[in-house]
Amino acid sequence: MPRITAPYALAGFIGLALSGLAGAADIHTKTIAATCMTCHGPGGKSQGAIPSIAGLNKDYFVKQMKDFKSGARPGTIMKRHAAGYTDAEYEALGAYFASLK
Amino acid sequence: MTLNRRDFLKISGAGAAAAALGGCATTAGGARPHVVVVGAGFGGATCAKYLRQWGPNIDVTLIEPNDKFISCPISNWVIGGLKKMDDITHGYDNLPRHGIKMVKDSVVAIDTQKRTVTTRGGSTIGYDRLVIAPGIELMTDTIKGYKDAEAAGKVVHAWKAGAQTALLRKQLEAMPDGGTYLLAIPGTPYRCPPGPYERISLVANYLSKAKPKSKIIVLDSNADIVSKKPLFMDAWTTKYAGMIDYRPSNAVTAVDGAKMTVSTDFDDIKADVLNVVPRQRAGDLCALAGVRDKNANWCTVNFATFESAHVPNVHVIGDSVQSGLPKSGHMATNQAKVCAAAIVEILAGRQPDPIPVIANTCYSATSDSTSGYVANVYRYDPAKKEYVNQPEGGATAKGDELNFTYNESWAKNIWANVLG
């Protein structure tokens, strides 16, 4: 595999900050979002008790992730997930899911 | 030196130039890259879907011998009588709508030099990238007498969901009240770490209601419960007290289907229903492609791309991968997404995400109305070359009704992810 260079990694992080639309989301964000959908359903639309997350307001999404992480919002599984991601990833994922109808 | 597409991309670094690479033997016309995925389970079907979604210029062929997808997750619910086989059996009808070419066949040969796979039906199919997702191979020859007893229907593993799942359910229904169900658990690593303990819980749930004089003997090759120990211990001591005889560090060495006994290093044990799960290794397809590690059971990969450490242009995902990651259906689908994303980037002449993040979520039922979970986020560390478990990951200590509803919802959503 080609060696990953520092400028590339940096570009990835800038991509996180700039991406606003699902179609334009960088590959890092798209891949994480796709893993969220394993539980929350394809396109963020869930069947059954797990909530849908498609179309959530971005600021609301980011605040929920922070509150799950801190424990301010009680939950079951989400504290364990929220703790695994960075604030920049919360922002990028929030923008991504907000863009899904 | 022969220049293959991969070398060419390294040198040119341009997808447009790659598109002009005419005469490439592995693609029709050479204009559109072709990815062949072998195995349409959780990993393979998901990878095929996301390759098409993220790489609409990529042709994807998915090769699978079975007509239907039968889910291992929730198959313990069938064994415990909570669900029917129909509930865990799904068609592949939606996959062609994503532009995936489905081929119902088995792969019998892989030429990683010429980059072709050959099927039992006689087709030879070229690839630019090959993804192998065969799941596990059960090493039945490590237990004396297993194959004969299995052929006679006297012992089952039911560790690949299918006919044996239904057979085990029938055997439990036919067992008299006061009978003994025996489950033998292989040493790690094996598919679905909490799976055996969920199975014990759901069989106990059934027997405690339908045949309360019955016993469950558990022979665990491992020194202790491998996954979600507090969750299962809570259920076994509060809901099924006195029913489960759990014996750690007991590996089954032989099975006798005529006498209905199993042997360990310590003694021979008789039971009415023998459910012995053998040790496992990467699917034999991995050996065929030369990607299974020498003198070992699993396949070492580059975790940023899931490309084999041994053979270029061949990727391995799911249970067959050598890693510290749990061998779960959920993990296979998420590895599939990282792999698909990486292949799309590579084929376009870009560099893949250097720091992918994947999560595992796994629910286990402890009764017909309670479940618990384990959840972890793993972040790839390019310096360590491994996925690092992030803080706060872990399992619930007690099952409850809310998590049971999430467990059911999780199954519907992951099936929709893989097959929808």
mmCIF file with all atom_site columns, N, CA, C and O in Angstrom, chain B residues 167-183:
data_model
loop_
_atom_site.group_PDB
_atom_site.id
_atom_site.type_symbol
_atom_site.label_atom_id
_atom_site.label_alt_id
_atom_site.label_comp_id
_atom_site.label_asym_id
_atom_site.label_entity_id
_atom_site.label_seq_id
_atom_site.pdbx_PDB_ins_code
_atom_site.Cartn_x
_atom_site.Cartn_y
_atom_site.Cartn_z
_atom_site.occupancy
_atom_site.B_iso_or_equiv
_atom_site.pdbx_formal_charge
_atom_site.auth_seq_id
_atom_site.auth_comp_id
_atom_site.auth_asym_id
_atom_site.auth_atom_id
_atom_site.pdbx_PDB_model_num
ATOM 1  N N  . LEU B 1 167 ? -32.560 -28.426 12.843 1.00 0.00 ? 167 LEU B N  1
ATOM 2  C CA . LEU B 1 167 ? -32.438 -29.769 13.425 1.00 0.00 ? 167 LEU B CA 1
ATOM 3  C C  . LEU B 1 167 ? -32.264 -29.689 14.945 1.00 0.00 ? 167 LEU B C  1
ATOM 4  O O  . LEU B 1 167 ? -32.895 -30.448 15.698 1.00 0.00 ? 167 LEU B O  1
ATOM 5  N N  . LEU B 1 168 ? -31.432 -28.762 15.401 1.00 0.00 ? 168 LEU B N  1
ATOM 6  C CA . LEU B 1 168 ? -31.214 -28.619 16.850 1.00 0.00 ? 168 LEU B CA 1
ATOM 7  C C  . LEU B 1 168 ? -32.516 -28.237 17.558 1.00 0.00 ? 168 LEU B C  1
ATOM 8  O O  . LEU B 1 168 ? -32.828 -28.761 18.639 1.00 0.00 ? 168 LEU B O  1
ATOM 9  N N  . ARG B 1 169 ? -33.294 -27.364 16.945 1.00 0.00 ? 169 ARG B N  1
ATOM 10 C CA . ARG B 1 169 ? -34.585 -26.980 17.531 1.00 0.00 ? 169 ARG B CA 1
ATOM 11 C C  . ARG B 1 169 ? -35.494 -28.203 17.655 1.00 0.00 ? 169 ARG B C  1
ATOM 12 O O  . ARG B 1 169 ? -36.131 -28.425 18.680 1.00 0.00 ? 169 ARG B O  1
ATOM 13 N N  . LYS B 1 170 ? -35.530 -29.023 16.576 1.00 0.00 ? 170 LYS B N  1
ATOM 14 C CA . LYS B 1 170 ? -36.359 -30.240 16.585 1.00 0.00 ? 170 LYS B CA 1
ATOM 15 C C  . LYS B 1 170 ? -35.930 -31.193 17.689 1.00 0.00 ? 170 LYS B C  1
ATOM 16 O O  . LYS B 1 170 ? -36.742 -31.809 18.368 1.00 0.00 ? 170 LYS B O  1
ATOM 17 N N  . GLN B 1 171 ? -34.594 -31.350 17.844 1.00 0.00 ? 171 GLN B N  1
ATOM 18 C CA . GLN B 1 171 ? -34.071 -32.271 18.860 1.00 0.00 ? 171 GLN B CA 1
ATOM 19 C C  . GLN B 1 171 ? -34.448 -31.794 20.260 1.00 0.00 ? 171 GLN B C  1
ATOM 20 O O  . GLN B 1 171 ? -34.770 -32.600 21.134 1.00 0.00 ? 171 GLN B O  1
ATOM 21 N N  . LEU B 1 172 ? -34.421 -30.489 20.489 1.00 0.00 ? 172 LEU B N  1
ATOM 22 C CA . LEU B 1 172 ? -34.797 -29.953 21.804 1.00 0.00 ? 172 LEU B CA 1
ATOM 23 C C  . LEU B 1 172 ? -36.292 -30.155 22.057 1.00 0.00 ? 172 LEU B C  1
ATOM 24 O O  . LEU B 1 172 ? -36.715 -30.468 23.175 1.00 0.00 ? 172 LEU B O  1
ATOM 25 N N  . GLU B 1 173 ? -37.089 -30.009 20.992 1.00 0.00 ? 173 GLU B N  1
ATOM 26 C CA . GLU B 1 173 ? -38.539 -30.213 21.141 1.00 0.00 ? 173 GLU B CA 1
ATOM 27 C C  . GLU B 1 173 ? -38.845 -31.683 21.437 1.00 0.00 ? 173 GLU B C  1
ATOM 28 O O  . GLU B 1 173 ? -39.787 -31.990 22.168 1.00 0.00 ? 173 GLU B O  1
ATOM 29 N N  . ALA B 1 174 ? -38.030 -32.597 20.859 1.00 0.00 ? 174 ALA B N  1
ATOM 30 C CA . ALA B 1 174 ? -38.269 -34.031 21.043 1.00 0.00 ? 174 ALA B CA 1
ATOM 31 C C  . ALA B 1 174 ? -37.693 -34.555 22.366 1.00 0.00 ? 174 ALA B C  1
ATOM 32 O O  . ALA B 1 174 ? -38.036 -35.659 22.811 1.00 0.00 ? 174 ALA B O  1
ATOM 33 N N  . MET B 1 175 ? -36.810 -33.776 22.982 1.00 0.00 ? 175 MET B N  1
ATOM 34 C CA . MET B 1 175 ? -36.152 -34.233 24.220 1.00 0.00 ? 175 MET B CA 1
ATOM 35 C C  . MET B 1 175 ? -37.183 -34.373 25.353 1.00 0.00 ? 175 MET B C  1
ATOM 36 O O  . MET B 1 175 ? -38.032 -33.509 25.521 1.00 0.00 ? 175 MET B O  1
ATOM 37 N N  . PRO B 1 176 ? -37.104 -35.476 26.127 1.00 0.00 ? 176 PRO B N  1
ATOM 38 C CA . PRO B 1 176 ? -38.068 -35.630 27.226 1.00 0.00 ? 176 PRO B CA 1
ATOM 39 C C  . PRO B 1 176 ? -37.764 -34.665 28.380 1.00 0.00 ? 176 PRO B C  1
ATOM 40 O O  . PRO B 1 176 ? -36.624 -34.223 28.531 1.00 0.00 ? 176 PRO B O  1
ATOM 41 N N  . ASP B 1 177 ? -38.789 -34.351 29.163 1.00 0.00 ? 177 ASP B N  1
ATOM 42 C CA . ASP B 1 177 ? -38.565 -33.567 30.383 1.00 0.00 ? 177 ASP B CA 1
ATOM 43 C C  . ASP B 1 177 ? -37.656 -34.396 31.298 1.00 0.00 ? 177 ASP B C  1
ATOM 44 O O  . ASP B 1 177 ? -37.891 -35.588 31.490 1.00 0.00 ? 177 ASP B O  1
ATOM 45 N N  . GLY B 1 178 ? -36.604 -33.781 31.802 1.00 0.00 ? 178 GLY B N  1
ATOM 46 C CA . GLY B 1 178 ? -35.615 -34.529 32.583 1.00 0.00 ? 178 GLY B CA 1
ATOM 47 C C  . GLY B 1 178 ? -34.410 -34.923 31.751 1.00 0.00 ? 178 GLY B C  1
ATOM 48 O O  . GLY B 1 178 ? -33.461 -35.523 32.250 1.00 0.00 ? 178 GLY B O  1
ATOM 49 N N  . GLY B 1 179 ? -34.431 -34.576 30.457 1.00 0.00 ? 179 GLY B N  1
ATOM 50 C CA . GLY B 1 179 ? -33.307 -34.879 29.578 1.00 0.00 ? 179 GLY B CA 1
ATOM 51 C C  . GLY B 1 179 ? -32.147 -33.908 29.775 1.00 0.00 ? 179 GLY B C  1
ATOM 52 O O  . GLY B 1 179 ? -32.239 -32.950 30.557 1.00 0.00 ? 179 GLY B O  1
ATOM 53 N N  . THR B 1 180 ? -31.046 -34.196 29.044 1.00 0.00 ? 180 THR B N  1
ATOM 54 C CA . THR B 1 180 ? -29.850 -33.350 29.165 1.00 0.00 ? 180 THR B CA 1
ATOM 55 C C  . THR B 1 180 ? -29.452 -32.807 27.795 1.00 0.00 ? 180 THR B C  1
ATOM 56 O O  . THR B 1 180 ? -29.294 -33.566 26.834 1.00 0.00 ? 180 THR B O  1
ATOM 57 N N  . TYR B 1 181 ? -29.277 -31.498 27.738 1.00 0.00 ? 181 TYR B N  1
ATOM 58 C CA . TYR B 1 181 ? -28.737 -30.810 26.558 1.00 0.00 ? 181 TYR B CA 1
ATOM 59 C C  . TYR B 1 181 ? -27.289 -30.469 26.854 1.00 0.00 ? 181 TYR B C  1
ATOM 60 O O  . TYR B 1 181 ? -26.990 -29.899 27.917 1.00 0.00 ? 181 TYR B O  1
ATOM 61 N N  . LEU B 1 182 ? -26.385 -30.859 25.955 1.00 0.00 ? 182 LEU B N  1
ATOM 62 C CA . LEU B 1 182 ? -24.957 -30.595 26.156 1.00 0.00 ? 182 LEU B CA 1
ATOM 63 C C  . LEU B 1 182 ? -24.449 -29.654 25.075 1.00 0.00 ? 182 LEU B C  1
ATOM 64 O O  . LEU B 1 182 ? -24.646 -29.905 23.880 1.00 0.00 ? 182 LEU B O  1
ATOM 65 N N  . LEU B 1 183 ? -23.821 -28.556 25.501 1.00 0.00 ? 183 LEU B N  1
ATOM 66 C CA . LEU B 1 183 ? -23.173 -27.643 24.558 1.00 0.00 ? 183 LEU B CA 1
ATOM 67 C C  . LEU B 1 183 ? -21.676 -27.620 24.845 1.00 0.00 ? 183 LEU B C  1
ATOM 68 O O  . LEU B 1 183 ? -21.259 -27.373 25.985 1.00 0.00 ? 183 LEU B O  1
#
